[in-house]
Short mmCIF file of N, CA and C in Angstrom, two decimals:
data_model
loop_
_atom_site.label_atom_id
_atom_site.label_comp_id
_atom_site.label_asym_id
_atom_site.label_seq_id
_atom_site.Cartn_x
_atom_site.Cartn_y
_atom_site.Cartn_z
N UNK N 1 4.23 -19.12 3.03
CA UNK N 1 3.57 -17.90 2.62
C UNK N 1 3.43 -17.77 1.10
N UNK N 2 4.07 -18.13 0.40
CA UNK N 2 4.07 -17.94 -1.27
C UNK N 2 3.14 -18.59 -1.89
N UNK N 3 2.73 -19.73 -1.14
CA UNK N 3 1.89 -20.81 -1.56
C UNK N 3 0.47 -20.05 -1.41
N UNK N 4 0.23 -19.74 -0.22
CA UNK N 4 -0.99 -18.88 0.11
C UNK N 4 -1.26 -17.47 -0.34
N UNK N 5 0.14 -16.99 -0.73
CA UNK N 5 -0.58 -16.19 -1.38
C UNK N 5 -0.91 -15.86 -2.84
N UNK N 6 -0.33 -16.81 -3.53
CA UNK N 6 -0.71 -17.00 -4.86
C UNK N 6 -1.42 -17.96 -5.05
N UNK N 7 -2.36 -18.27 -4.31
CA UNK N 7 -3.67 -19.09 -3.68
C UNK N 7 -4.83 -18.08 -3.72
N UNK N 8 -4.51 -16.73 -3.71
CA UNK N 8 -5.56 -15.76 -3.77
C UNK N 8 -6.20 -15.31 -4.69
N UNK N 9 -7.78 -14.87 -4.58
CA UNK N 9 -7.85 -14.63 -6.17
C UNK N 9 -8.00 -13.16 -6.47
N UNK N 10 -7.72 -12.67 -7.13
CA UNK N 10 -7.94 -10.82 -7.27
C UNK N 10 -8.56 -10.65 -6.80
N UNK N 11 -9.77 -10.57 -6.87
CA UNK N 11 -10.45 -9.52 -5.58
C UNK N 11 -9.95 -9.10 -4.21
N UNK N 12 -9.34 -10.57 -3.86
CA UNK N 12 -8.66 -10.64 -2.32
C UNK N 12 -7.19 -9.56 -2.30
N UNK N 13 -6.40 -9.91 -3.83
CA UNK N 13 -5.54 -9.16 -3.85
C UNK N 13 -5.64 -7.81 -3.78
N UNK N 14 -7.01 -7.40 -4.94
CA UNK N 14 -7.08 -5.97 -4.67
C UNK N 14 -8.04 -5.88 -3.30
N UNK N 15 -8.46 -5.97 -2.72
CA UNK N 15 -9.11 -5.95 -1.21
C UNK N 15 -7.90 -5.61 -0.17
N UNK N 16 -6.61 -6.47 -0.41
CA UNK N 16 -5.37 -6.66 0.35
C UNK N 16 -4.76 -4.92 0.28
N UNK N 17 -4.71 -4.71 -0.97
CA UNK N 17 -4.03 -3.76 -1.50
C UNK N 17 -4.86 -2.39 -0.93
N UNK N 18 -6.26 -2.39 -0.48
CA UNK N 18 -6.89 -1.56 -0.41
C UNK N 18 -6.39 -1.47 1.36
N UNK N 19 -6.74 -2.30 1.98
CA UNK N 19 -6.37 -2.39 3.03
C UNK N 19 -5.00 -1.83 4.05
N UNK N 20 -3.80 -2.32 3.30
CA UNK N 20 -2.83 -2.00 3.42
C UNK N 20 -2.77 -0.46 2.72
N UNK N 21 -2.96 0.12 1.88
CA UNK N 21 -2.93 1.52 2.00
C UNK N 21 -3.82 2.04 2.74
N UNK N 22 -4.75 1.70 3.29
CA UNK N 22 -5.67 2.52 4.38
C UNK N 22 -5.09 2.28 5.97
N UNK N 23 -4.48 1.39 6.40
CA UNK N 23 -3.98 0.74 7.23
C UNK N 23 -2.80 0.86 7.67
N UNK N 24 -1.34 0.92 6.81
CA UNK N 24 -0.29 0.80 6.97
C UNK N 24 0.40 1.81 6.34
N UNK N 25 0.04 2.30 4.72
CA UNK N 25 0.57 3.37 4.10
C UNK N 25 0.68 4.69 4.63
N UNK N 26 -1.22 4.67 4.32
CA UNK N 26 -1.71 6.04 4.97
C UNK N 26 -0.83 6.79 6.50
N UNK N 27 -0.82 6.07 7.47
CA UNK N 27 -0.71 6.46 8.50
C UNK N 27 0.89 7.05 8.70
N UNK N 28 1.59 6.01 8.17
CA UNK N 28 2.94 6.12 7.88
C UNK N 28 3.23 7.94 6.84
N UNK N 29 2.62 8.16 5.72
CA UNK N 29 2.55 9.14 5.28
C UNK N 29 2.24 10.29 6.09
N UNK N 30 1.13 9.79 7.27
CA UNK N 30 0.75 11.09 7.85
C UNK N 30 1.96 11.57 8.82
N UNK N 31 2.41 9.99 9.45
CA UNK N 31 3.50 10.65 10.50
C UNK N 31 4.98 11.15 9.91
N UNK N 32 4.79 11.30 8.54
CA UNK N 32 6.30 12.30 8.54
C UNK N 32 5.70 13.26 7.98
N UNK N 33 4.31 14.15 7.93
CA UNK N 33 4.40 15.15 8.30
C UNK N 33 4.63 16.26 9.59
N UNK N 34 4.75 15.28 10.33
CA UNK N 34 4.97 16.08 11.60
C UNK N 34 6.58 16.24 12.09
N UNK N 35 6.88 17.00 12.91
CA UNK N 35 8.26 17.24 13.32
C UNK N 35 8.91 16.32 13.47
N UNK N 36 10.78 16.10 12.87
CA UNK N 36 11.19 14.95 13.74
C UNK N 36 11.11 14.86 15.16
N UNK N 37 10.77 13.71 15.78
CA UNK N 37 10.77 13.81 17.19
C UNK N 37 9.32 14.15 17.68
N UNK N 38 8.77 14.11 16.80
CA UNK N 38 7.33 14.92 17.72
C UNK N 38 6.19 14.09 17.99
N UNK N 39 6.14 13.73 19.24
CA UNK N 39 5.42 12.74 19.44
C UNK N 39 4.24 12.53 19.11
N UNK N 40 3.56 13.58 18.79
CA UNK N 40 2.02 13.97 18.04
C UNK N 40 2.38 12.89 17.04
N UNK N 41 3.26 13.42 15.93
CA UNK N 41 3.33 13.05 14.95
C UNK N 41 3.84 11.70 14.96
N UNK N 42 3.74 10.84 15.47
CA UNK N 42 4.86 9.51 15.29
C UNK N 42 5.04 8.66 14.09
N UNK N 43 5.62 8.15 12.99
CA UNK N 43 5.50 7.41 12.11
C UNK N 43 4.71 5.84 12.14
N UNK N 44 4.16 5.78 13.02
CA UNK N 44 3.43 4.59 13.32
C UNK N 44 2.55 3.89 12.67
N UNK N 45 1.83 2.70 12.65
CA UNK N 45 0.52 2.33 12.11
C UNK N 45 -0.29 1.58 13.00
N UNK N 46 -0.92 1.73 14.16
CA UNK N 46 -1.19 1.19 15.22
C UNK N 46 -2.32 0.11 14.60
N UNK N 47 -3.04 0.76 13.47
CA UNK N 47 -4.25 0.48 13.19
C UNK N 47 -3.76 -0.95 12.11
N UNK N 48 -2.59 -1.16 11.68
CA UNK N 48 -2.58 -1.92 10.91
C UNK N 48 -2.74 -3.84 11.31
N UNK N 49 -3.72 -4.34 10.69
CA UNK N 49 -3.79 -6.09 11.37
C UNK N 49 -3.31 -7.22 10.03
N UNK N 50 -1.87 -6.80 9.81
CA UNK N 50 -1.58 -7.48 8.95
C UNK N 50 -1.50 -9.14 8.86
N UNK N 51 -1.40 -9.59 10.18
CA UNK N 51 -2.66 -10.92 10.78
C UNK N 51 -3.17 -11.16 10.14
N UNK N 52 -4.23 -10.56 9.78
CA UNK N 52 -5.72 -10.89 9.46
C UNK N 52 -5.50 -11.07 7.69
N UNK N 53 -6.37 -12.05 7.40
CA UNK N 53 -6.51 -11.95 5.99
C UNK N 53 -7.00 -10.94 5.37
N UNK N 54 -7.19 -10.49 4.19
CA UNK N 54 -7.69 -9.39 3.59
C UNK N 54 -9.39 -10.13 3.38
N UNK N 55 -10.07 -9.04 3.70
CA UNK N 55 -11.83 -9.66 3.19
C UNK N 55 -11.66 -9.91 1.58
N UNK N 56 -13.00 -10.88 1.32
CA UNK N 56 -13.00 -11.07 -0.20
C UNK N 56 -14.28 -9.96 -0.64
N UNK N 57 -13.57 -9.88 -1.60
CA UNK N 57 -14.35 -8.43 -2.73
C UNK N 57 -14.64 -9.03 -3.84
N UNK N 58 -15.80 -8.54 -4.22
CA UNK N 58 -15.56 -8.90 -5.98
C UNK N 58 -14.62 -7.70 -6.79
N UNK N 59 -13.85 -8.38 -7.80
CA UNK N 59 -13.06 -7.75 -8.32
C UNK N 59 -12.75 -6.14 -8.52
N UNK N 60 -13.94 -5.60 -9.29
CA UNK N 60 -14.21 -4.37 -9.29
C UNK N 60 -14.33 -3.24 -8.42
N UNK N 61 -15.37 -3.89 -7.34
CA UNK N 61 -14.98 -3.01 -5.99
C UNK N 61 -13.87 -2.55 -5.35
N UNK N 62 -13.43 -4.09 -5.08
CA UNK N 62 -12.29 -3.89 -4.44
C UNK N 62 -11.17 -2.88 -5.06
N UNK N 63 -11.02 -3.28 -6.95
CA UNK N 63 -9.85 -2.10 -7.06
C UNK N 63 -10.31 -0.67 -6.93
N UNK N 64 -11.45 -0.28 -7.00
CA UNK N 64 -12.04 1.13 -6.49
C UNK N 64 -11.68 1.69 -5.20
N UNK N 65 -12.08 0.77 -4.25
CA UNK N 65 -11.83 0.82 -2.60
C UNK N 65 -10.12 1.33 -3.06
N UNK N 66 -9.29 0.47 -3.66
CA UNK N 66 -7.99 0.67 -3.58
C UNK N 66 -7.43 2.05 -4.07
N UNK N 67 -8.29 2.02 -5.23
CA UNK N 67 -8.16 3.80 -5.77
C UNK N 67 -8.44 4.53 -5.13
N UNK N 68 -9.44 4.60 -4.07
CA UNK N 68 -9.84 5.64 -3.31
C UNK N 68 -8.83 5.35 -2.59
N UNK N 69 -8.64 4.54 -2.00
CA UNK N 69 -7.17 5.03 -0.38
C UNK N 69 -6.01 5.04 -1.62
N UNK N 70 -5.82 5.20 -2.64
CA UNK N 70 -4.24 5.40 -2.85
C UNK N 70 -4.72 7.07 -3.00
N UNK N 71 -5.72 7.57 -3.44
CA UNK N 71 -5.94 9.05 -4.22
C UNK N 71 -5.75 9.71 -2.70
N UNK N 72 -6.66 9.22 -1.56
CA UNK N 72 -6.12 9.79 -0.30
C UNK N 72 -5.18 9.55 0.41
N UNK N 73 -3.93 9.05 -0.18
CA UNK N 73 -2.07 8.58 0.82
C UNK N 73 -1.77 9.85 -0.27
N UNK N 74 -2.02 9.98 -1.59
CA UNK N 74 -1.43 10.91 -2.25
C UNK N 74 -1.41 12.10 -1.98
N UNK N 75 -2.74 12.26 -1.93
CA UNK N 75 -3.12 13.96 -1.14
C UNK N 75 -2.63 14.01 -0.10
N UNK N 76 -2.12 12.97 1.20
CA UNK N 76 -1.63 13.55 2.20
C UNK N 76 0.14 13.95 1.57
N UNK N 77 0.45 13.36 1.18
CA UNK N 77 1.65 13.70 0.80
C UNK N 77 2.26 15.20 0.70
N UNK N 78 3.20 15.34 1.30
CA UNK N 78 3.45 16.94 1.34
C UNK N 78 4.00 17.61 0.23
N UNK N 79 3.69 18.62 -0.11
CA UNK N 79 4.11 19.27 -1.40
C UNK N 79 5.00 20.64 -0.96
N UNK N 80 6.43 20.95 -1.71
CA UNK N 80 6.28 19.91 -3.03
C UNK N 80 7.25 19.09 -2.42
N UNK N 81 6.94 17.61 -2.95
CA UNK N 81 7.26 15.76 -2.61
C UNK N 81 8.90 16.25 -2.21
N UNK N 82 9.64 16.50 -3.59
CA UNK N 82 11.14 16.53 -3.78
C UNK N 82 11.66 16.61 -2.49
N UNK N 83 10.97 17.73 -1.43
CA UNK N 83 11.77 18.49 -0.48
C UNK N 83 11.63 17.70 1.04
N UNK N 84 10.26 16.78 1.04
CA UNK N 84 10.51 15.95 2.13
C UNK N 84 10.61 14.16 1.62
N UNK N 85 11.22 13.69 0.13
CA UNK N 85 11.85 12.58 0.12
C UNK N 85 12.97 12.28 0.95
N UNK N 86 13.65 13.03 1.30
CA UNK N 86 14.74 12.80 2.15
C UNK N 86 14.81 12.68 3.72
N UNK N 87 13.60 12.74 4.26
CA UNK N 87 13.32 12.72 5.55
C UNK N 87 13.36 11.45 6.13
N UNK N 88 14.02 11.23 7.44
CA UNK N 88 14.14 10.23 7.96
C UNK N 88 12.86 10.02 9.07
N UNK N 89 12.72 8.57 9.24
CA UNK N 89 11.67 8.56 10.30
C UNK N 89 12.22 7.11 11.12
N UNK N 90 11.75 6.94 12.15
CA UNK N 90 12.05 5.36 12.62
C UNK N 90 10.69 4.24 12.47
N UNK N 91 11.05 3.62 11.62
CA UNK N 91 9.49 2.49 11.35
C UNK N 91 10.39 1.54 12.13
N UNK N 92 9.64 1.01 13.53
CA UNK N 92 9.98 -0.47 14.07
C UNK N 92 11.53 -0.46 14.42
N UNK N 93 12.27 -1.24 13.75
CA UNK N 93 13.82 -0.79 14.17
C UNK N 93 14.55 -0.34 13.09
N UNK N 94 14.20 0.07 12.02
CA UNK N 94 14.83 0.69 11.29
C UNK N 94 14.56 1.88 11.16
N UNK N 95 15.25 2.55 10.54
CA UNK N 95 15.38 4.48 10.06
C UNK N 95 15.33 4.23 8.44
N UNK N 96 14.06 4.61 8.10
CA UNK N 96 14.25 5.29 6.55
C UNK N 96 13.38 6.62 5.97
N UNK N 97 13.57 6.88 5.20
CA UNK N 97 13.46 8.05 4.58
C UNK N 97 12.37 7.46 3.52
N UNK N 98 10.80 9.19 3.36
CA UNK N 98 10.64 8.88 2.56
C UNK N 98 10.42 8.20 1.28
N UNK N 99 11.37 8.21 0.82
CA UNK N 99 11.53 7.77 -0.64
C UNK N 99 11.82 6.40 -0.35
N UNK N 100 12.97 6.16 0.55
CA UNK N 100 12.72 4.27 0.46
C UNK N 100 11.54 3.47 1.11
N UNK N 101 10.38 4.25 1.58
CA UNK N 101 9.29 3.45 2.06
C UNK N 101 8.13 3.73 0.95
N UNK N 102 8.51 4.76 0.27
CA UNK N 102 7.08 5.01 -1.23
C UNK N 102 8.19 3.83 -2.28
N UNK N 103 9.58 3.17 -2.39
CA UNK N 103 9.72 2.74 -3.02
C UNK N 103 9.08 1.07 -2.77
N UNK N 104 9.41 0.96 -1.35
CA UNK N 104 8.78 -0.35 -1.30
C UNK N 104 7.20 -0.36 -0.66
N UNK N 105 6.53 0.71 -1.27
CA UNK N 105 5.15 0.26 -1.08
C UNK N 105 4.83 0.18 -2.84
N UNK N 106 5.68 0.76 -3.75
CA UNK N 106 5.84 0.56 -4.97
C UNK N 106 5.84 -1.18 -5.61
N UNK N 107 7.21 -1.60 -4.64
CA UNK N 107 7.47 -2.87 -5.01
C UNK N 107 6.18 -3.60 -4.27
N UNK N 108 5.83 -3.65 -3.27
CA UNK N 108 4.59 -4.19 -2.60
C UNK N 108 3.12 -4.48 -3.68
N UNK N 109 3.05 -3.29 -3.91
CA UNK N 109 2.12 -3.21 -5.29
C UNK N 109 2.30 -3.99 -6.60
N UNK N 110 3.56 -3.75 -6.95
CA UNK N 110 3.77 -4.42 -8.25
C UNK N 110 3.62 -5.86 -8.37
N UNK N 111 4.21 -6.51 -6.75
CA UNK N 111 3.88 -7.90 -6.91
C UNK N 111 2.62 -8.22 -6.56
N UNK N 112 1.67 -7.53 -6.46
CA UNK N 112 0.23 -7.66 -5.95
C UNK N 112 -0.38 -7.88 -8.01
N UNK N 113 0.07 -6.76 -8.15
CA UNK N 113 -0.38 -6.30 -9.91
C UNK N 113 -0.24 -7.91 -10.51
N UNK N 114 1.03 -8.10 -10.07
CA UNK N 114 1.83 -9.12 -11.30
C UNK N 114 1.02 -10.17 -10.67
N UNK N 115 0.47 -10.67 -9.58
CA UNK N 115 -0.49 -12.14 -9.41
C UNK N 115 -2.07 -11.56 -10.08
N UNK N 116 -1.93 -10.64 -9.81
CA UNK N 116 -3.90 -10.38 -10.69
C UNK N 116 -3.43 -10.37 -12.25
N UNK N 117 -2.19 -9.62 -12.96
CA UNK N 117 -2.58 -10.32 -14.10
C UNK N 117 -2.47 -11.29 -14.55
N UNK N 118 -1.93 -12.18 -13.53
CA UNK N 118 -1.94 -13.71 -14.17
C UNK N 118 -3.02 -14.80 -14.32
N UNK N 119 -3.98 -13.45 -13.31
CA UNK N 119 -5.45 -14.63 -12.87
C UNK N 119 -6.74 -13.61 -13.87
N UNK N 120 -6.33 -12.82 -14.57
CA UNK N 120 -7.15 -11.72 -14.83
C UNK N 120 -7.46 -11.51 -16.37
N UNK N 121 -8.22 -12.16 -17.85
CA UNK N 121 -7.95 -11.48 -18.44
C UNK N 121 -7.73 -10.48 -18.87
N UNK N 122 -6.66 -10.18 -20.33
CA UNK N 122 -5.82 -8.84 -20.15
C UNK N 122 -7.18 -7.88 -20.72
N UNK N 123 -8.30 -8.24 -21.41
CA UNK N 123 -9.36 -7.15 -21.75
C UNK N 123 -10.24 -6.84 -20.55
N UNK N 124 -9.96 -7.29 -19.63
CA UNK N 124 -10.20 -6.87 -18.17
C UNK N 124 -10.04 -5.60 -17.85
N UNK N 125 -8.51 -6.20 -17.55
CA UNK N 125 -7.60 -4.94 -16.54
C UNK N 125 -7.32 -4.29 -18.02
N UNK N 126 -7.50 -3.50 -18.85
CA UNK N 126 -8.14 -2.77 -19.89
C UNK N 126 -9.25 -2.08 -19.84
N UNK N 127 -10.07 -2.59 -19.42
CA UNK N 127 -11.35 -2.06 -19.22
C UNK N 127 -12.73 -2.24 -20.55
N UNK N 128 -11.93 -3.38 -21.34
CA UNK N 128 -12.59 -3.72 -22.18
C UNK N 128 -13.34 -4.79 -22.80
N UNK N 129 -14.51 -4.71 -23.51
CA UNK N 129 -15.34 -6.39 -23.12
C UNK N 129 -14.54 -7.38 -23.94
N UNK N 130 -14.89 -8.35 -23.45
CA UNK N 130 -13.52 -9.91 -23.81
C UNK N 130 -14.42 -9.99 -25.12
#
């Protein structure tokens, strides 16, 4: 897996990144707004095909696509944040809370960041002409 995926080229990464917050984040966010226990609400991601490769994007798009699904995981987020970080949910076979699943969609991201800037010049991801 390491090989392939630092085999990817940004676009794919940010395409990946877009994906997985529309896919896996999102849904997860929505189900701890609902009651513990409440089956409406389940913490699930049924929709997610982490299988599948991410489509290729050209660069730009893709991190847009990504901005738009992170601006909408944010807004679902319940306010104010502080008071449901501590909530437990069951993802798969574990129980976590909140805050340790926004931390590792944090870390998820960062190592996504850290392979695009290695493939990316830095007056790029700046937004400025080389």
């Amino acid at each position: 897996m390491p090989a392939r995926r630092t085999a990817w080229s940004p676009g794919r990464h940010a395409a990946h990144l877009a994906a997985f917050e529309r896919e896996a984040v999102r849904p997860r966010i929505e189900g701890w707004l609902g009651e513990p226990g409440d089956p409406a609400h389940p913490p699930a991601f049924d929709g997610w095909r982490g299988e599948e490769p991410a489509p290729e994007a050209a660069f730009e798009a893709a991190l847009e696509a990504f901005a738009e699904q992170r601006r909408a995981s944010l807004a679902a987020l319940p306010q104010p944040l502080e008071a449901a970080l501590g909530r437990r949910a069951r993802i798969g076979d574990e129980t976590l809370t909140l805050y340790q699943f926004l931390r590792g969609v944090a870390q998820h991201d960062a190592a996504h960041e850290m392979r695009i800037r290695e493939r990316v010049h830095p007056a790029l991801l700046a937004g400025e002409d080389a």
